PDB file of C-alpha atoms in Angstrom:
ATOM      1  CA  UNK A   1      12.766  19.037  -3.622  1.00 45.00           C
ATOM      2  CA  UNK A   2       9.527  20.667  -4.693  1.00 52.00           C
ATOM      3  CA  UNK A   3       6.831  20.821  -2.063  1.00 81.00           C
ATOM      4  CA  UNK A   4       4.019  18.336  -2.431  1.00 95.00           C
ATOM      5  CA  UNK A   5       2.460  15.040  -1.454  1.00 98.00           C
ATOM      6  CA  UNK A   6       3.357  11.435  -2.229  1.00 98.00           C
ATOM      7  CA  UNK A   7       0.535   8.883  -2.470  1.00 98.00           C
ATOM      8  CA  UNK A   8       2.281   5.778  -1.118  1.00 98.00           C
ATOM      9  CA  UNK A   9      -0.439   3.284  -1.970  1.00 98.00           C
ATOM     10  CA  UNK A  10      -2.964   3.497  -4.792  1.00 98.00           C
ATOM     11  CA  UNK A  11      -4.387   1.302  -7.542  1.00 98.00           C
ATOM     12  CA  UNK A  12      -4.020   3.422 -10.668  1.00 98.00           C
ATOM     13  CA  UNK A  13      -4.040   0.258 -12.825  1.00 97.00           C
ATOM     14  CA  UNK A  14      -7.534  -0.653 -11.540  1.00 96.00           C
ATOM     15  CA  UNK A  15     -10.311  -0.950 -14.135  1.00 95.00           C
ATOM     16  CA  UNK A  16     -12.125   2.002 -12.500  1.00 96.00           C
ATOM     17  CA  UNK A  17      -9.486   4.330 -13.983  1.00 97.00           C
ATOM     18  CA  UNK A  18      -9.227   2.824 -17.475  1.00 96.00           C
ATOM     19  CA  UNK A  19     -11.300   5.430 -19.304  1.00 97.00           C
ATOM     20  CA  UNK A  20      -9.914   8.648 -17.787  1.00 97.00           C
ATOM     21  CA  UNK A  21      -6.439   8.035 -16.353  1.00 97.00           C
ATOM     22  CA  UNK A  22      -5.125  11.267 -17.921  1.00 97.00           C
ATOM     23  CA  UNK A  23      -7.769  13.419 -16.239  1.00 98.00           C
ATOM     24  CA  UNK A  24      -7.370  11.640 -12.904  1.00 98.00           C
ATOM     25  CA  UNK A  25      -3.608  12.208 -12.848  1.00 98.00           C
ATOM     26  CA  UNK A  26      -3.939  15.817 -14.013  1.00 97.00           C
ATOM     27  CA  UNK A  27      -6.321  16.525 -11.119  1.00 97.00           C
ATOM     28  CA  UNK A  28      -3.865  14.847  -8.756  1.00 97.00           C
ATOM     29  CA  UNK A  29      -0.985  17.041  -9.946  1.00 97.00           C
ATOM     30  CA  UNK A  30      -3.116  20.164  -9.535  1.00 96.00           C
ATOM     31  CA  UNK A  31      -3.721  19.317  -5.862  1.00 95.00           C
ATOM     32  CA  UNK A  32       0.025  19.072  -5.230  1.00 96.00           C
ATOM     33  CA  UNK A  33       0.710  15.371  -5.742  1.00 97.00           C
ATOM     34  CA  UNK A  34       4.338  14.848  -6.792  1.00 97.00           C
ATOM     35  CA  UNK A  35       4.384  11.058  -7.151  1.00 98.00           C
ATOM     36  CA  UNK A  36       2.250   7.996  -6.642  1.00 98.00           C
ATOM     37  CA  UNK A  37       3.278   4.483  -5.733  1.00 98.00           C
ATOM     38  CA  UNK A  38       1.099   2.183  -7.832  1.00 98.00           C
ATOM     39  CA  UNK A  39       0.460  -1.230  -6.289  1.00 98.00           C
ATOM     40  CA  UNK A  40      -1.068  -4.290  -7.960  1.00 98.00           C
ATOM     41  CA  UNK A  41      -3.412  -6.944  -6.581  1.00 97.00           C
ATOM     42  CA  UNK A  42      -2.814  -9.688  -9.136  1.00 96.00           C
ATOM     43  CA  UNK A  43      -0.375 -10.645 -11.882  1.00 96.00           C
ATOM     44  CA  UNK A  44      -2.813  -9.524 -14.598  1.00 95.00           C
ATOM     45  CA  UNK A  45      -1.950  -5.927 -13.616  1.00 97.00           C
ATOM     46  CA  UNK A  46       1.850  -6.265 -13.818  1.00 98.00           C
ATOM     47  CA  UNK A  47       2.266  -5.260 -17.467  1.00 97.00           C
ATOM     48  CA  UNK A  48      -0.324  -2.494 -17.122  1.00 97.00           C
ATOM     49  CA  UNK A  49       1.395  -0.833 -14.172  1.00 98.00           C
ATOM     50  CA  UNK A  50       4.734  -0.888 -16.031  1.00 98.00           C
ATOM     51  CA  UNK A  51       3.038   0.677 -19.054  1.00 98.00           C
ATOM     52  CA  UNK A  52       1.538   3.443 -16.901  1.00 98.00           C
ATOM     53  CA  UNK A  53       4.950   4.188 -15.404  1.00 98.00           C
ATOM     54  CA  UNK A  54       6.312   4.652 -18.939  1.00 98.00           C
ATOM     55  CA  UNK A  55       3.417   6.878 -19.993  1.00 98.00           C
ATOM     56  CA  UNK A  56       3.779   8.997 -16.819  1.00 97.00           C
ATOM     57  CA  UNK A  57       7.512   8.812 -16.058  1.00 97.00           C
ATOM     58  CA  UNK A  58       8.655  10.364 -12.807  1.00 97.00           C
ATOM     59  CA  UNK A  59       5.067  10.435 -11.534  1.00 98.00           C
ATOM     60  CA  UNK A  60       3.715   6.845 -11.514  1.00 98.00           C
ATOM     61  CA  UNK A  61       6.114   4.459  -9.740  1.00 98.00           C
ATOM     62  CA  UNK A  62       5.143   0.791 -10.124  1.00 98.00           C
ATOM     63  CA  UNK A  63       5.128  -2.093  -7.636  1.00 98.00           C
ATOM     64  CA  UNK A  64       4.502  -5.797  -8.218  1.00 98.00           C
ATOM     65  CA  UNK A  65       2.587  -7.836  -5.687  1.00 98.00           C
ATOM     66  CA  UNK A  66      -0.004 -10.574  -5.286  1.00 98.00           C
ATOM     67  CA  UNK A  67      -2.688  -9.545  -2.765  1.00 98.00           C
ATOM     68  CA  UNK A  68      -3.863 -12.055  -0.096  1.00 98.00           C
ATOM     69  CA  UNK A  69      -7.362 -11.996  -1.637  1.00 97.00           C
ATOM     70  CA  UNK A  70      -7.907 -12.766  -5.316  1.00 97.00           C
ATOM     71  CA  UNK A  71     -10.875 -12.399  -7.654  1.00 91.00           C
ATOM     72  CA  UNK A  72     -13.568  -9.765  -7.166  1.00 83.00           C
ATOM     73  CA  UNK A  73     -17.115  -9.307  -5.941  1.00 81.00           C
ATOM     74  CA  UNK A  74     -18.808 -12.638  -5.221  1.00 82.00           C
ATOM     75  CA  UNK A  75     -15.704 -14.487  -6.396  1.00 88.00           C
ATOM     76  CA  UNK A  76     -13.301 -12.949  -3.829  1.00 92.00           C
ATOM     77  CA  UNK A  77     -11.247 -15.746  -2.302  1.00 94.00           C
ATOM     78  CA  UNK A  78      -8.073 -16.397  -0.354  1.00 97.00           C
ATOM     79  CA  UNK A  79      -4.882 -16.449  -2.444  1.00 98.00           C
ATOM     80  CA  UNK A  80      -3.257 -19.737  -3.474  1.00 97.00           C
ATOM     81  CA  UNK A  81       0.399 -20.446  -4.205  1.00 97.00           C
ATOM     82  CA  UNK A  82      -0.451 -21.010  -7.885  1.00 96.00           C
ATOM     83  CA  UNK A  83      -1.623 -17.363  -8.092  1.00 97.00           C
ATOM     84  CA  UNK A  84       2.022 -16.372  -7.572  1.00 98.00           C
ATOM     85  CA  UNK A  85       4.311 -19.125  -8.839  1.00 97.00           C
ATOM     86  CA  UNK A  86       3.815 -18.790 -12.630  1.00 97.00           C
ATOM     87  CA  UNK A  87       4.707 -15.090 -12.382  1.00 97.00           C
ATOM     88  CA  UNK A  88       7.812 -15.204 -10.204  1.00 97.00           C
ATOM     89  CA  UNK A  89      10.068 -14.576 -13.225  1.00 97.00           C
ATOM     90  CA  UNK A  90       8.408 -11.171 -13.787  1.00 98.00           C
ATOM     91  CA  UNK A  91       9.784  -9.830 -10.502  1.00 98.00           C
ATOM     92  CA  UNK A  92      13.271 -10.524 -11.873  1.00 97.00           C
ATOM     93  CA  UNK A  93      12.489  -9.243 -15.366  1.00 98.00           C
ATOM     94  CA  UNK A  94      11.247  -5.893 -14.074  1.00 98.00           C
ATOM     95  CA  UNK A  95      13.380  -5.525 -10.949  1.00 98.00           C
ATOM     96  CA  UNK A  96      14.915  -2.287 -12.222  1.00 97.00           C
ATOM     97  CA  UNK A  97      11.503  -0.754 -12.952  1.00 98.00           C
ATOM     98  CA  UNK A  98       9.641  -1.464  -9.720  1.00 98.00           C
ATOM     99  CA  UNK A  99      10.067   0.552  -6.522  1.00 98.00           C
ATOM    100  CA  UNK A 100       8.518  -1.942  -4.077  1.00 98.00           C
ATOM    101  CA  UNK A 101       6.896  -5.345  -3.690  1.00 98.00           C
ATOM    102  CA  UNK A 102       3.194  -4.799  -3.103  1.00 97.00           C
ATOM    103  CA  UNK A 103       0.389  -5.090  -2.443  1.00 98.00           C
ATOM    104  CA  UNK A 104       1.215  -8.166  -0.404  1.00 98.00           C
ATOM    105  CA  UNK A 105       0.200  -9.320   3.066  1.00 98.00           C
ATOM    106  CA  UNK A 106      -2.353 -11.282   5.042  1.00 98.00           C
ATOM    107  CA  UNK A 107      -6.134 -11.030   5.257  1.00 98.00           C
ATOM    108  CA  UNK A 108      -7.649 -13.271   7.886  1.00 97.00           C
ATOM    109  CA  UNK A 109     -11.168 -11.851   7.568  1.00 95.00           C
ATOM    110  CA  UNK A 110     -13.236 -14.905   8.648  1.00 94.00           C
ATOM    111  CA  UNK A 111     -15.484 -15.130   5.580  1.00 92.00           C
ATOM    112  CA  UNK A 112     -12.477 -15.112   3.210  1.00 93.00           C
ATOM    113  CA  UNK A 113      -9.978 -17.188   5.185  1.00 94.00           C
ATOM    114  CA  UNK A 114     -11.878 -19.422   7.567  1.00 91.00           C
ATOM    115  CA  UNK A 115      -9.648 -22.501   7.393  1.00 96.00           C
ATOM    116  CA  UNK A 116      -6.112 -23.179   8.580  1.00 96.00           C
ATOM    117  CA  UNK A 117      -5.271 -24.313   5.054  1.00 97.00           C
ATOM    118  CA  UNK A 118      -6.326 -20.964   3.552  1.00 97.00           C
ATOM    119  CA  UNK A 119      -4.290 -19.054   6.109  1.00 97.00           C
ATOM    120  CA  UNK A 120      -1.273 -21.310   5.515  1.00 98.00           C
ATOM    121  CA  UNK A 121      -1.468 -20.679   1.754  1.00 97.00           C
ATOM    122  CA  UNK A 122      -1.661 -16.924   2.367  1.00 98.00           C
ATOM    123  CA  UNK A 123       1.371 -17.173   4.619  1.00 98.00           C
ATOM    124  CA  UNK A 124       3.334 -19.055   1.916  1.00 98.00           C
ATOM    125  CA  UNK A 125       2.497 -16.422  -0.708  1.00 98.00           C
ATOM    126  CA  UNK A 126       3.333 -13.585   1.708  1.00 98.00           C
ATOM    127  CA  UNK A 127       6.607 -15.142   2.870  1.00 98.00           C
ATOM    128  CA  UNK A 128       7.753 -15.849  -0.691  1.00 98.00           C
ATOM    129  CA  UNK A 129       7.169 -12.222  -1.673  1.00 98.00           C
ATOM    130  CA  UNK A 130       8.953 -10.970   1.446  1.00 98.00           C
ATOM    131  CA  UNK A 131      11.926 -13.122   0.391  1.00 98.00           C
ATOM    132  CA  UNK A 132      11.800 -11.568  -3.097  1.00 98.00           C
ATOM    133  CA  UNK A 133      11.861  -8.095  -1.528  1.00 98.00           C
ATOM    134  CA  UNK A 134      15.026  -8.998   0.381  1.00 98.00           C
ATOM    135  CA  UNK A 135      16.616 -10.528  -2.696  1.00 98.00           C
ATOM    136  CA  UNK A 136      15.898  -7.419  -4.781  1.00 98.00           C
ATOM    137  CA  UNK A 137      16.533  -5.014  -1.882  1.00 98.00           C
ATOM    138  CA  UNK A 138      13.098  -3.412  -2.250  1.00 98.00           C
ATOM    139  CA  UNK A 139      10.617  -2.212   0.402  1.00 98.00           C
ATOM    140  CA  UNK A 140       7.232  -3.902   0.865  1.00 98.00           C
ATOM    141  CA  UNK A 141       3.751  -2.362   0.629  1.00 98.00           C
ATOM    142  CA  UNK A 142       1.608  -4.412   3.007  1.00 98.00           C
ATOM    143  CA  UNK A 143      -2.046  -5.285   3.677  1.00 98.00           C
ATOM    144  CA  UNK A 144      -2.815  -6.627   7.161  1.00 98.00           C
ATOM    145  CA  UNK A 145      -6.562  -6.966   7.736  1.00 97.00           C
ATOM    146  CA  UNK A 146      -7.558  -9.001  10.804  1.00 97.00           C
ATOM    147  CA  UNK A 147      -3.917 -10.091  10.968  1.00 97.00           C
ATOM    148  CA  UNK A 148      -1.889  -7.109  12.230  1.00 98.00           C
ATOM    149  CA  UNK A 149       0.080  -8.936  14.895  1.00 98.00           C
ATOM    150  CA  UNK A 150       1.039 -11.949  12.789  1.00 98.00           C
ATOM    151  CA  UNK A 151       1.883  -9.727   9.780  1.00 98.00           C
ATOM    152  CA  UNK A 152       4.331  -7.608  11.778  1.00 98.00           C
ATOM    153  CA  UNK A 153       5.779 -10.646  13.579  1.00 98.00           C
ATOM    154  CA  UNK A 154       6.371 -12.424  10.236  1.00 98.00           C
ATOM    155  CA  UNK A 155       8.169  -9.422   8.755  1.00 98.00           C
ATOM    156  CA  UNK A 156      10.349  -9.044  11.837  1.00 98.00           C
ATOM    157  CA  UNK A 157      11.231 -12.746  11.836  1.00 97.00           C
ATOM    158  CA  UNK A 158      12.338 -12.509   8.218  1.00 98.00           C
ATOM    159  CA  UNK A 159      14.436  -9.426   8.928  1.00 97.00           C
ATOM    160  CA  UNK A 160      12.378  -7.012   6.822  1.00 98.00           C
ATOM    161  CA  UNK A 161      13.514  -3.454   7.486  1.00 97.00           C
ATOM    162  CA  UNK A 162      11.681  -1.338   4.915  1.00 98.00           C
ATOM    163  CA  UNK A 163       7.894  -1.715   5.071  1.00 98.00           C
ATOM    164  CA  UNK A 164       4.711   0.297   4.725  1.00 98.00           C
ATOM    165  CA  UNK A 165       1.637  -1.028   6.521  1.00 98.00           C
ATOM    166  CA  UNK A 166      -1.185   0.513   4.536  1.00 98.00           C
ATOM    167  CA  UNK A 167      -4.566   1.420   6.047  1.00 97.00           C
ATOM    168  CA  UNK A 168      -3.375  -0.101   9.305  1.00 97.00           C
ATOM    169  CA  UNK A 169      -6.187  -0.915  11.749  1.00 95.00           C
ATOM    170  CA  UNK A 170      -4.434  -3.002  14.405  1.00 95.00           C
ATOM    171  CA  UNK A 171      -4.052  -2.130  18.068  1.00 95.00           C
ATOM    172  CA  UNK A 172      -1.709   0.736  19.025  1.00 96.00           C
ATOM    173  CA  UNK A 173       0.464  -1.734  20.981  1.00 97.00           C
ATOM    174  CA  UNK A 174       0.922  -3.817  17.793  1.00 97.00           C
ATOM    175  CA  UNK A 175       1.650  -0.664  15.775  1.00 98.00           C
ATOM    176  CA  UNK A 176       4.389   0.202  18.289  1.00 98.00           C
ATOM    177  CA  UNK A 177       6.083  -3.138  17.552  1.00 97.00           C
ATOM    178  CA  UNK A 178       6.145  -2.040  13.907  1.00 98.00           C
ATOM    179  CA  UNK A 179       7.464   1.422  14.808  1.00 98.00           C
ATOM    180  CA  UNK A 180      10.295  -0.180  16.798  1.00 98.00           C
ATOM    181  CA  UNK A 181      11.139  -2.319  13.758  1.00 98.00           C
ATOM    182  CA  UNK A 182      11.365   0.868  11.662  1.00 98.00           C
ATOM    183  CA  UNK A 183       8.146   0.322   9.694  1.00 98.00           C
ATOM    184  CA  UNK A 184       5.871   3.057   8.335  1.00 98.00           C
ATOM    185  CA  UNK A 185       2.070   3.333   8.458  1.00 98.00           C
ATOM    186  CA  UNK A 186      -0.217   5.044   5.954  1.00 98.00           C
ATOM    187  CA  UNK A 187      -3.827   6.141   6.164  1.00 97.00           C
ATOM    188  CA  UNK A 188      -6.387   6.836   3.400  1.00 97.00           C
ATOM    189  CA  UNK A 189      -9.149   9.509   3.407  1.00 96.00           C
ATOM    190  CA  UNK A 190     -11.755   7.055   4.796  1.00 94.00           C
ATOM    191  CA  UNK A 191     -10.050   7.005   8.218  1.00 93.00           C
ATOM    192  CA  UNK A 192     -11.201  10.561   8.878  1.00 90.00           C
ATOM    193  CA  UNK A 193     -14.595   9.054   9.739  1.00 86.00           C
ATOM    194  CA  UNK A 194     -13.189   6.595  12.266  1.00 81.00           C
ATOM    195  CA  UNK A 195     -12.606   7.736  15.847  1.00 82.00           C
ATOM    196  CA  UNK A 196     -10.798   4.509  16.750  1.00 82.00           C
ATOM    197  CA  UNK A 197      -8.228   5.203  14.052  1.00 90.00           C
ATOM    198  CA  UNK A 198      -7.647   8.707  15.457  1.00 94.00           C
ATOM    199  CA  UNK A 199      -6.401   7.097  18.665  1.00 94.00           C
ATOM    200  CA  UNK A 200      -3.981   4.964  16.650  1.00 95.00           C
ATOM    201  CA  UNK A 201      -2.727   7.908  14.561  1.00 97.00           C
ATOM    202  CA  UNK A 202      -2.178   9.926  17.729  1.00 96.00           C
ATOM    203  CA  UNK A 203       0.204   7.276  19.045  1.00 97.00           C
ATOM    204  CA  UNK A 204       2.265   6.570  15.926  1.00 98.00           C
ATOM    205  CA  UNK A 205       5.079   9.163  15.657  1.00 98.00           C
ATOM    206  CA  UNK A 206       4.721  11.391  12.593  1.00 98.00           C
ATOM    207  CA  UNK A 207       8.211  10.220  11.566  1.00 98.00           C
ATOM    208  CA  UNK A 208       6.596   6.816  10.875  1.00 98.00           C
ATOM    209  CA  UNK A 209       3.498   8.053   9.014  1.00 98.00           C
ATOM    210  CA  UNK A 210       2.935   8.205   5.240  1.00 98.00           C
ATOM    211  CA  UNK A 211      -0.023   9.313   3.145  1.00 98.00           C
ATOM    212  CA  UNK A 212      -2.098   7.140   0.841  1.00 98.00           C
ATOM    213  CA  UNK A 213      -5.448   7.199  -0.938  1.00 98.00           C
ATOM    214  CA  UNK A 214      -5.849   3.467  -1.748  1.00 98.00           C
ATOM    215  CA  UNK A 215      -7.891   4.836  -4.645  1.00 97.00           C
ATOM    216  CA  UNK A 216     -10.270   3.847  -6.171  1.00 97.00           C
ATOM    217  CA  UNK A 217     -11.360   2.522  -2.731  1.00 95.00           C
ATOM    218  CA  UNK A 218     -11.396   4.075   0.775  1.00 93.00           C
ATOM    219  CA  UNK A 219     -12.507   7.605  -0.063  1.00 92.00           C
ATOM    220  CA  UNK A 220     -14.802   9.681   2.139  1.00 91.00           C
ATOM    221  CA  UNK A 221     -17.898   8.185   0.505  1.00 91.00           C
ATOM    222  CA  UNK A 222     -17.697   4.483  -0.275  1.00 86.00           C
ATOM    223  CA  UNK A 223     -20.118   4.871  -3.185  1.00 92.00           C
ATOM    224  CA  UNK A 224     -17.897   7.441  -4.930  1.00 96.00           C
ATOM    225  CA  UNK A 225     -14.648   6.551  -6.706  1.00 97.00           C
ATOM    226  CA  UNK A 226     -11.682   7.746  -4.683  1.00 97.00           C
ATOM    227  CA  UNK A 227      -8.820   9.455  -6.566  1.00 98.00           C
ATOM    228  CA  UNK A 228      -5.170  10.304  -5.828  1.00 98.00           C
ATOM    229  CA  UNK A 229      -6.217  14.003  -5.781  1.00 97.00           C
ATOM    230  CA  UNK A 230      -7.875  13.285  -2.399  1.00 97.00           C
ATOM    231  CA  UNK A 231      -4.462  12.861  -0.767  1.00 97.00           C
ATOM    232  CA  UNK A 232      -4.853  16.256   0.936  1.00 96.00           C
ATOM    233  CA  UNK A 233      -7.828  14.893   2.904  1.00 96.00           C
ATOM    234  CA  UNK A 234      -5.542  12.339   4.565  1.00 97.00           C
ATOM    235  CA  UNK A 235      -2.948  15.005   5.282  1.00 97.00           C
ATOM    236  CA  UNK A 236      -5.443  17.434   6.798  1.00 97.00           C
ATOM    237  CA  UNK A 237      -6.993  14.746   8.985  1.00 97.00           C
ATOM    238  CA  UNK A 238      -3.637  13.557  10.344  1.00 97.00           C
ATOM    239  CA  UNK A 239      -2.709  17.202  10.994  1.00 98.00           C
ATOM    240  CA  UNK A 240      -5.933  17.730  12.937  1.00 97.00           C
ATOM    241  CA  UNK A 241      -5.464  14.555  15.032  1.00 97.00           C
ATOM    242  CA  UNK A 242      -1.841  15.373  15.803  1.00 97.00           C
ATOM    243  CA  UNK A 243      -2.405  19.075  16.402  1.00 97.00           C
ATOM    244  CA  UNK A 244       0.129  20.222  13.801  1.00 98.00           C
ATOM    245  CA  UNK A 245      -0.209  22.119  10.521  1.00 96.00           C
ATOM    246  CA  UNK A 246      -1.029  20.422   7.205  1.00 94.00           C
ATOM    247  CA  UNK A 247       2.259  21.762   5.869  1.00 96.00           C
ATOM    248  CA  UNK A 248       4.213  19.932   8.551  1.00 97.00           C
ATOM    249  CA  UNK A 249       2.372  16.689   7.749  1.00 98.00           C
ATOM    250  CA  UNK A 250       3.015  17.141   4.016  1.00 97.00           C
ATOM    251  CA  UNK A 251       6.713  17.803   4.557  1.00 97.00           C
ATOM    252  CA  UNK A 252       7.377  14.998   7.062  1.00 98.00           C
ATOM    253  CA  UNK A 253       5.313  12.333   5.253  1.00 98.00           C
ATOM    254  CA  UNK A 254       6.992  13.167   1.935  1.00 98.00           C
ATOM    255  CA  UNK A 255      10.448  12.828   3.516  1.00 97.00           C
ATOM    256  CA  UNK A 256       9.329   9.524   5.072  1.00 98.00           C
ATOM    257  CA  UNK A 257       8.124   8.261   1.680  1.00 98.00           C
ATOM    258  CA  UNK A 258      11.431   9.173   0.027  1.00 97.00           C
ATOM    259  CA  UNK A 259      13.343   7.384   2.778  1.00 97.00           C
ATOM    260  CA  UNK A 260      11.164   4.280   2.494  1.00 98.00           C
ATOM    261  CA  UNK A 261      10.925   4.108  -1.307  1.00 98.00           C
ATOM    262  CA  UNK A 262      14.518   4.974  -2.077  1.00 97.00           C
ATOM    263  CA  UNK A 263      13.975   4.569  -5.864  1.00 97.00           C
ATOM    264  CA  UNK A 264      11.430   7.405  -5.926  1.00 95.00           C
ATOM    265  CA  UNK A 265      12.843  10.395  -7.725  1.00 85.00           C
ATOM    266  CA  UNK A 266      10.652  13.491  -7.500  1.00 82.00           C
TER     267      UNK A 266
END
């Protein structure tokens, strides 16, 4: 396999990339990116992410998932079952095209999910998509803000074996429960400004770490669009925290990604 990075979690179908996708992906390839795992947040992106995977075959690998928060800006709200149900057939239709179910998960941030009812609805949507992943034998690409413990516990209860917890910010003890279950953890460039996260990265074995950009979000500067080409920033930071070379991080995280996303061919 050629040397290079794999971006295990990015939003290449986001509107921020609509006008210059070609340039963005060219820059990414020049910095050594070999593949990117393209997650969705809502069903409106499903067709777009499939299209992108056809335009950039062997480089953009699509996922389908309904995120625990829907809408945008002022209208951001907790997901409801009806955000998922009308689109369930698409998971079946495109099961041969997608490499994972994601971005799915839980987000119990108080101002988005303040009621038990909202959290219950999120749990229903999450659980249903975990069941789909088992049915289709696909890994999951997971969001777990303010809900790390319950997210990992839910996946373990359902017997999920192949999972990536993206931009994980839970306690190291909770991360270790995920490590024991065989899960992987990925970190975007933004974590290089967070000392608390360094402590977490130090404790998670490199054999359970993947790289991500989460672009267009979570770059070094929150006012600047993040791109997949910034994947090296994540690699260099993890290398620094763990006291190993960037090359070692690139090699191990790429092998981890290929193990986790078994349909990736790079």
